Amino acid sequence: GGYCLYLSCFFSGILLGGGLLYYKKKHLFNPTQEIKYWKQNERLFFDILKTLRQFDTTGTEQTLFNHLFKLISRLYDLDIVIYTYTSGKVLSFFTAHTKLNPPKHINLMKVTKHKPTYRQLTSFNALTKKHPFGYQDISGIPIYQEILKNTSFLAAYSFPIKISGEIELIVTFYAREKNYFTPFFINLFDRIFTEVGQHITQRRLL
């Protein structure tokens, strides 16, 4: 009970602090849109809390991410890919939509030696820099002109997930609008995936 209350306060703080940054940056105030915005995100936070609490006692990691990405997709118009990084390889094992067809097997450290443009990938940068990394406009990034040439995506952002202190997962969002990833969005999902990594770590210790 106490832990759940802590998480509720934790996510409420994200919503309030991040939201204020978002609206300050945008310099706009529309009461109707603002109320709708807060309600949508509040519902998302509580749904995520519920999903994490359920995962603590039952379900698999695959099921956890399936639920999380379905919740996110209801609120945000994004395509989502999650990679697991093990033994020097990045393996794709989930896509939220069928529009993306990411490489199934990539050894990022090896391929970047022979194809330098792969160093431009947000997933590679999130992995090596150990923090969220993305582009608000991918139209001028050669690697994305190559791998996303038949899609309508205009922006991309990746978030690393640490499990037991090591980056094991990377989540990449693709958006159809430039400048889609606001400071609020980046801060929000950085903290959400930090919390997800902690829950997975605790679950594996059981």
mmCIF file of N, CA, C and O in Angstrom, residues 81-142:
data_model
loop_
_atom_site.group_PDB
_atom_site.id
_atom_site.type_symbol
_atom_site.label_atom_id
_atom_site.label_comp_id
_atom_site.label_asym_id
_atom_site.label_seq_id
_atom_site.Cartn_x
_atom_site.Cartn_y
_atom_site.Cartn_z
ATOM 1 N N VAL A 81 9.010 0.352 -31.224
ATOM 2 C CA VAL A 81 9.834 -0.838 -31.368
ATOM 3 C C VAL A 81 10.635 -0.996 -30.086
ATOM 4 O O VAL A 81 11.161 -0.020 -29.552
ATOM 5 N N ILE A 82 10.718 -2.206 -29.569
ATOM 6 C CA ILE A 82 11.562 -2.439 -28.400
ATOM 7 C C ILE A 82 12.623 -3.465 -28.766
ATOM 8 O O ILE A 82 12.344 -4.474 -29.419
ATOM 9 N N TYR A 83 13.858 -3.163 -28.396
ATOM 10 C CA TYR A 83 14.981 -4.047 -28.670
ATOM 11 C C TYR A 83 15.540 -4.563 -27.348
ATOM 12 O O TYR A 83 15.595 -3.827 -26.365
ATOM 13 N N THR A 84 15.954 -5.809 -27.352
ATOM 14 C CA THR A 84 16.681 -6.327 -26.200
ATOM 15 C C THR A 84 18.144 -6.440 -26.580
ATOM 16 O O THR A 84 18.485 -6.962 -27.639
ATOM 17 N N TYR A 85 19.003 -5.915 -25.742
ATOM 18 C CA TYR A 85 20.427 -5.852 -26.030
ATOM 19 C C TYR A 85 21.150 -6.883 -25.178
ATOM 20 O O TYR A 85 21.268 -6.737 -23.964
ATOM 21 N N THR A 86 21.600 -7.964 -25.815
ATOM 22 C CA THR A 86 22.312 -9.018 -25.087
ATOM 23 C C THR A 86 23.460 -9.542 -25.936
ATOM 24 O O THR A 86 23.342 -9.678 -27.152
ATOM 25 N N SER A 87 24.550 -9.847 -25.297
ATOM 26 C CA SER A 87 25.721 -10.444 -25.965
ATOM 27 C C SER A 87 26.151 -9.669 -27.202
ATOM 28 O O SER A 87 26.512 -10.249 -28.219
ATOM 29 N N GLY A 88 26.088 -8.340 -27.120
ATOM 30 C CA GLY A 88 26.543 -7.523 -28.244
ATOM 31 C C GLY A 88 25.558 -7.414 -29.373
ATOM 32 O O GLY A 88 25.844 -6.818 -30.403
ATOM 33 N N LYS A 89 24.370 -7.987 -29.228
ATOM 34 C CA LYS A 89 23.383 -7.941 -30.296
ATOM 35 C C LYS A 89 22.115 -7.220 -29.851
ATOM 36 O O LYS A 89 21.765 -7.206 -28.681
ATOM 37 N N VAL A 90 21.454 -6.597 -30.797
ATOM 38 C CA VAL A 90 20.165 -5.978 -30.536
ATOM 39 C C VAL A 90 19.134 -6.752 -31.331
ATOM 40 O O VAL A 90 19.207 -6.829 -32.551
ATOM 41 N N LEU A 91 18.184 -7.353 -30.635
ATOM 42 C CA LEU A 91 17.178 -8.182 -31.291
ATOM 43 C C LEU A 91 15.800 -7.540 -31.159
ATOM 44 O O LEU A 91 15.364 -7.221 -30.064
ATOM 45 N N SER A 92 15.120 -7.361 -32.268
ATOM 46 C CA SER A 92 13.785 -6.791 -32.226
ATOM 47 C C SER A 92 12.793 -7.875 -31.822
ATOM 48 O O SER A 92 12.794 -8.963 -32.383
ATOM 49 N N PHE A 93 11.946 -7.594 -30.824
ATOM 50 C CA PHE A 93 10.952 -8.606 -30.487
ATOM 51 C C PHE A 93 9.557 -8.040 -30.277
ATOM 52 O O PHE A 93 8.652 -8.741 -29.887
ATOM 53 N N PHE A 94 9.381 -6.766 -30.567
ATOM 54 C CA PHE A 94 8.030 -6.220 -30.441
ATOM 55 C C PHE A 94 7.872 -4.998 -31.333
ATOM 56 O O PHE A 94 8.749 -4.148 -31.387
ATOM 57 N N THR A 95 6.760 -4.916 -32.035
ATOM 58 C CA THR A 95 6.381 -3.689 -32.719
ATOM 59 C C THR A 95 4.913 -3.444 -32.415
ATOM 60 O O THR A 95 4.105 -4.373 -32.403
ATOM 61 N N ALA A 96 4.564 -2.200 -32.149
ATOM 62 C CA ALA A 96 3.188 -1.874 -31.791
ATOM 63 C C ALA A 96 2.279 -1.853 -33.017
ATOM 64 O O ALA A 96 1.077 -2.050 -32.911
ATOM 65 N N HIS A 97 2.857 -1.593 -34.183
ATOM 66 C CA HIS A 97 2.089 -1.538 -35.420
ATOM 67 C C HIS A 97 2.798 -2.372 -36.480
ATOM 68 O O HIS A 97 3.947 -2.748 -36.321
ATOM 69 N N THR A 98 2.108 -2.621 -37.577
ATOM 70 C CA THR A 98 2.698 -3.437 -38.642
ATOM 71 C C THR A 98 3.402 -2.579 -39.692
ATOM 72 O O THR A 98 3.970 -3.097 -40.634
ATOM 73 N N LYS A 99 3.377 -1.269 -39.533
ATOM 74 C CA LYS A 99 3.956 -0.388 -40.543
ATOM 75 C C LYS A 99 5.481 -0.403 -40.510
ATOM 76 O O LYS A 99 6.129 -0.081 -41.487
ATOM 77 N N LEU A 100 6.032 -0.734 -39.370
ATOM 78 C CA LEU A 100 7.485 -0.789 -39.241
ATOM 79 C C LEU A 100 7.988 -2.200 -39.490
ATOM 80 O O LEU A 100 7.363 -3.170 -39.092
ATOM 81 N N ASN A 101 9.122 -2.288 -40.147
ATOM 82 C CA ASN A 101 9.748 -3.586 -40.354
ATOM 83 C C ASN A 101 11.228 -3.464 -40.015
ATOM 84 O O ASN A 101 12.090 -3.463 -40.888
ATOM 85 N N PRO A 102 11.534 -3.327 -38.715
ATOM 86 C CA PRO A 102 12.928 -3.129 -38.313
ATOM 87 C C PRO A 102 13.760 -4.386 -38.535
ATOM 88 O O PRO A 102 13.211 -5.489 -38.599
ATOM 89 N N PRO A 103 15.071 -4.233 -38.695
ATOM 90 C CA PRO A 103 15.934 -5.416 -38.839
ATOM 91 C C PRO A 103 15.750 -6.357 -37.660
ATOM 92 O O PRO A 103 15.658 -5.922 -36.518
ATOM 93 N N LYS A 104 15.693 -7.633 -37.930
ATOM 94 C CA LYS A 104 15.453 -8.605 -36.864
ATOM 95 C C LYS A 104 16.690 -8.870 -36.024
ATOM 96 O O LYS A 104 16.595 -9.163 -34.851
ATOM 97 N N HIS A 105 17.853 -8.779 -36.642
ATOM 98 C CA HIS A 105 19.083 -9.033 -35.893
ATOM 99 C C HIS A 105 20.121 -7.980 -36.272
ATOM 100 O O HIS A 105 20.505 -7.871 -37.429
ATOM 101 N N ILE A 106 20.557 -7.218 -35.295
ATOM 102 C CA ILE A 106 21.591 -6.218 -35.554
ATOM 103 C C ILE A 106 22.660 -6.325 -34.479
ATOM 104 O O ILE A 106 22.350 -6.318 -33.296
ATOM 105 N N ASN A 107 23.902 -6.452 -34.897
ATOM 106 C CA ASN A 107 25.003 -6.323 -33.958
ATOM 107 C C ASN A 107 25.509 -4.899 -34.134
ATOM 108 O O ASN A 107 26.312 -4.615 -35.018
ATOM 109 N N LEU A 108 25.004 -3.978 -33.289
ATOM 110 C CA LEU A 108 25.293 -2.559 -33.485
ATOM 111 C C LEU A 108 26.780 -2.249 -33.430
ATOM 112 O O LEU A 108 27.291 -1.453 -34.216
ATOM 113 N N MET A 109 27.483 -2.871 -32.485
ATOM 114 C CA MET A 109 28.897 -2.562 -32.340
ATOM 115 C C MET A 109 29.705 -3.020 -33.554
ATOM 116 O O MET A 109 30.684 -2.412 -33.938
ATOM 117 N N LYS A 110 29.278 -4.098 -34.166
ATOM 118 C CA LYS A 110 29.993 -4.631 -35.322
ATOM 119 C C LYS A 110 29.618 -3.880 -36.599
ATOM 120 O O LYS A 110 30.481 -3.505 -37.383
ATOM 121 N N VAL A 111 28.322 -3.659 -36.791
ATOM 122 C CA VAL A 111 27.865 -3.056 -38.037
ATOM 123 C C VAL A 111 28.314 -1.602 -38.162
ATOM 124 O O VAL A 111 28.529 -1.106 -39.263
ATOM 125 N N THR A 112 28.467 -0.894 -37.037
ATOM 126 C CA THR A 112 28.883 0.502 -37.110
ATOM 127 C C THR A 112 30.320 0.653 -37.601
ATOM 128 O O THR A 112 30.704 1.706 -38.090
ATOM 129 N N LYS A 113 31.118 -0.397 -37.464
ATOM 130 C CA LYS A 113 32.491 -0.345 -37.966
ATOM 131 C C LYS A 113 32.519 -0.359 -39.490
ATOM 132 O O LYS A 113 33.387 0.244 -40.114
ATOM 133 N N HIS A 114 31.567 -1.063 -40.089
ATOM 134 C CA HIS A 114 31.526 -1.209 -41.540
ATOM 135 C C HIS A 114 30.528 -0.263 -42.202
ATOM 136 O O HIS A 114 30.608 0.000 -43.388
ATOM 137 N N LYS A 115 29.583 0.239 -41.404
ATOM 138 C CA LYS A 115 28.571 1.149 -41.928
ATOM 139 C C LYS A 115 28.396 2.290 -40.935
ATOM 140 O O LYS A 115 27.494 2.257 -40.095
ATOM 141 N N PRO A 116 29.230 3.317 -41.019
ATOM 142 C CA PRO A 116 29.224 4.408 -40.045
ATOM 143 C C PRO A 116 27.870 5.088 -39.868
ATOM 144 O O PRO A 116 27.595 5.634 -38.797
ATOM 145 N N THR A 117 27.026 5.066 -40.903
ATOM 146 C CA THR A 117 25.733 5.743 -40.788
ATOM 147 C C THR A 117 24.867 5.132 -39.694
ATOM 148 O O THR A 117 23.969 5.790 -39.173
ATOM 149 N N TYR A 118 25.141 3.864 -39.312
ATOM 150 C CA TYR A 118 24.362 3.244 -38.249
ATOM 151 C C TYR A 118 24.602 3.918 -36.903
ATOM 152 O O TYR A 118 23.801 3.774 -35.979
ATOM 153 N N ARG A 119 25.700 4.666 -36.812
ATOM 154 C CA ARG A 119 25.958 5.408 -35.582
ATOM 155 C C ARG A 119 24.953 6.544 -35.388
ATOM 156 O O ARG A 119 24.855 7.130 -34.314
ATOM 157 N N GLN A 120 24.207 6.858 -36.446
ATOM 158 C CA GLN A 120 23.198 7.909 -36.358
ATOM 159 C C GLN A 120 21.897 7.398 -35.739
ATOM 160 O O GLN A 120 21.040 8.200 -35.351
ATOM 161 N N LEU A 121 21.723 6.099 -35.633
ATOM 162 C CA LEU A 121 20.486 5.547 -35.091
ATOM 163 C C LEU A 121 20.258 6.024 -33.661
ATOM 164 O O LEU A 121 21.184 6.057 -32.844
ATOM 165 N N THR A 122 19.026 6.361 -33.350
ATOM 166 C CA THR A 122 18.719 6.790 -31.979
ATOM 167 C C THR A 122 18.955 5.645 -30.999
ATOM 168 O O THR A 122 19.382 5.870 -29.869
ATOM 169 N N SER A 123 18.688 4.417 -31.426
ATOM 170 C CA SER A 123 18.895 3.263 -30.543
ATOM 171 C C SER A 123 20.373 3.090 -30.202
ATOM 172 O O SER A 123 20.729 2.803 -29.051
ATOM 173 N N PHE A 124 21.248 3.274 -31.190
ATOM 174 C CA PHE A 124 22.689 3.163 -30.951
ATOM 175 C C PHE A 124 23.151 4.256 -29.990
ATOM 176 O O PHE A 124 23.938 4.008 -29.071
ATOM 177 N N ASN A 125 22.665 5.467 -30.184
ATOM 178 C CA ASN A 125 23.067 6.582 -29.326
ATOM 179 C C ASN A 125 22.527 6.433 -27.915
ATOM 180 O O ASN A 125 23.218 6.758 -26.939
ATOM 181 N N ALA A 126 21.297 5.953 -27.780
ATOM 182 C CA ALA A 126 20.738 5.727 -26.445
ATOM 183 C C ALA A 126 21.535 4.655 -25.712
ATOM 184 O O ALA A 126 21.730 4.722 -24.498
ATOM 185 N N LEU A 127 21.992 3.665 -26.468
ATOM 186 C CA LEU A 127 22.773 2.573 -25.890
ATOM 187 C C LEU A 127 24.154 3.050 -25.439
ATOM 188 O O LEU A 127 24.589 2.766 -24.321
ATOM 189 N N THR A 128 24.836 3.790 -26.290
ATOM 190 C CA THR A 128 26.208 4.193 -25.986
ATOM 191 C C THR A 128 26.277 5.391 -25.038
ATOM 192 O O THR A 128 27.196 5.490 -24.224
ATOM 193 N N LYS A 129 25.319 6.300 -25.139
ATOM 194 C CA LYS A 129 25.309 7.479 -24.271
ATOM 195 C C LYS A 129 24.621 7.205 -22.942
ATOM 196 O O LYS A 129 24.719 7.997 -22.003
ATOM 197 N N LYS A 130 23.851 6.107 -22.885
ATOM 198 C CA LYS A 130 23.166 5.664 -21.663
ATOM 199 C C LYS A 130 22.096 6.642 -21.173
ATOM 200 O O LYS A 130 21.826 6.763 -19.984
ATOM 201 N N HIS A 131 21.478 7.340 -22.106
ATOM 202 C CA HIS A 131 20.349 8.208 -21.751
ATOM 203 C C HIS A 131 19.498 8.407 -23.008
ATOM 204 O O HIS A 131 19.936 8.077 -24.124
ATOM 205 N N PRO A 132 18.283 8.933 -22.868
ATOM 206 C CA PRO A 132 17.407 9.107 -24.037
ATOM 207 C C PRO A 132 18.078 9.947 -25.119
ATOM 208 O O PRO A 132 18.797 10.902 -24.826
ATOM 209 N N PHE A 133 17.811 9.559 -26.366
ATOM 210 C CA PHE A 133 18.409 10.272 -27.490
ATOM 211 C C PHE A 133 17.438 10.209 -28.666
ATOM 212 O O PHE A 133 16.803 9.191 -28.907
ATOM 213 N N GLY A 134 17.331 11.328 -29.394
ATOM 214 C CA GLY A 134 16.437 11.307 -30.542
ATOM 215 C C GLY A 134 16.624 12.484 -31.465
ATOM 216 O O GLY A 134 17.474 13.359 -31.243
ATOM 217 N N TYR A 135 15.802 12.481 -32.513
ATOM 218 C CA TYR A 135 15.799 13.554 -33.505
ATOM 219 C C TYR A 135 14.375 14.076 -33.647
ATOM 220 O O TYR A 135 13.438 13.294 -33.836
ATOM 221 N N GLN A 136 14.246 15.409 -33.612
ATOM 222 C CA GLN A 136 12.934 16.015 -33.822
ATOM 223 C C GLN A 136 12.588 16.093 -35.308
ATOM 224 O O GLN A 136 11.441 16.320 -35.676
ATOM 225 N N ASP A 137 13.587 15.877 -36.160
ATOM 226 C CA ASP A 137 13.385 15.886 -37.608
ATOM 227 C C ASP A 137 14.407 14.925 -38.222
ATOM 228 O O ASP A 137 15.607 15.190 -38.183
ATOM 229 N N ILE A 138 13.938 13.807 -38.752
ATOM 230 C CA ILE A 138 14.857 12.810 -39.306
ATOM 231 C C ILE A 138 15.021 12.934 -40.814
ATOM 232 O O ILE A 138 15.706 12.123 -41.436
ATOM 233 N N SER A 139 14.424 13.975 -41.406
ATOM 234 C CA SER A 139 14.474 14.113 -42.870
ATOM 235 C C SER A 139 15.887 14.297 -43.399
ATOM 236 O O SER A 139 16.165 13.953 -44.545
ATOM 237 N N GLY A 140 16.783 14.834 -42.552
ATOM 238 C CA GLY A 140 18.152 15.040 -43.012
ATOM 239 C C GLY A 140 19.138 14.022 -42.482
ATOM 240 O O GLY A 140 20.356 14.202 -42.621
ATOM 241 N N ILE A 141 18.642 12.934 -41.884
ATOM 242 C CA ILE A 141 19.513 11.899 -41.323
ATOM 243 C C ILE A 141 19.594 10.729 -42.316
ATOM 244 O O ILE A 141 18.604 10.025 -42.530
ATOM 245 N N PRO A 142 20.751 10.509 -42.952
ATOM 246 C CA PRO A 142 20.881 9.493 -44.013
ATOM 247 C C PRO A 142 20.356 8.106 -43.653
ATOM 248 O O PRO A 142 19.663 7.483 -44.462
#
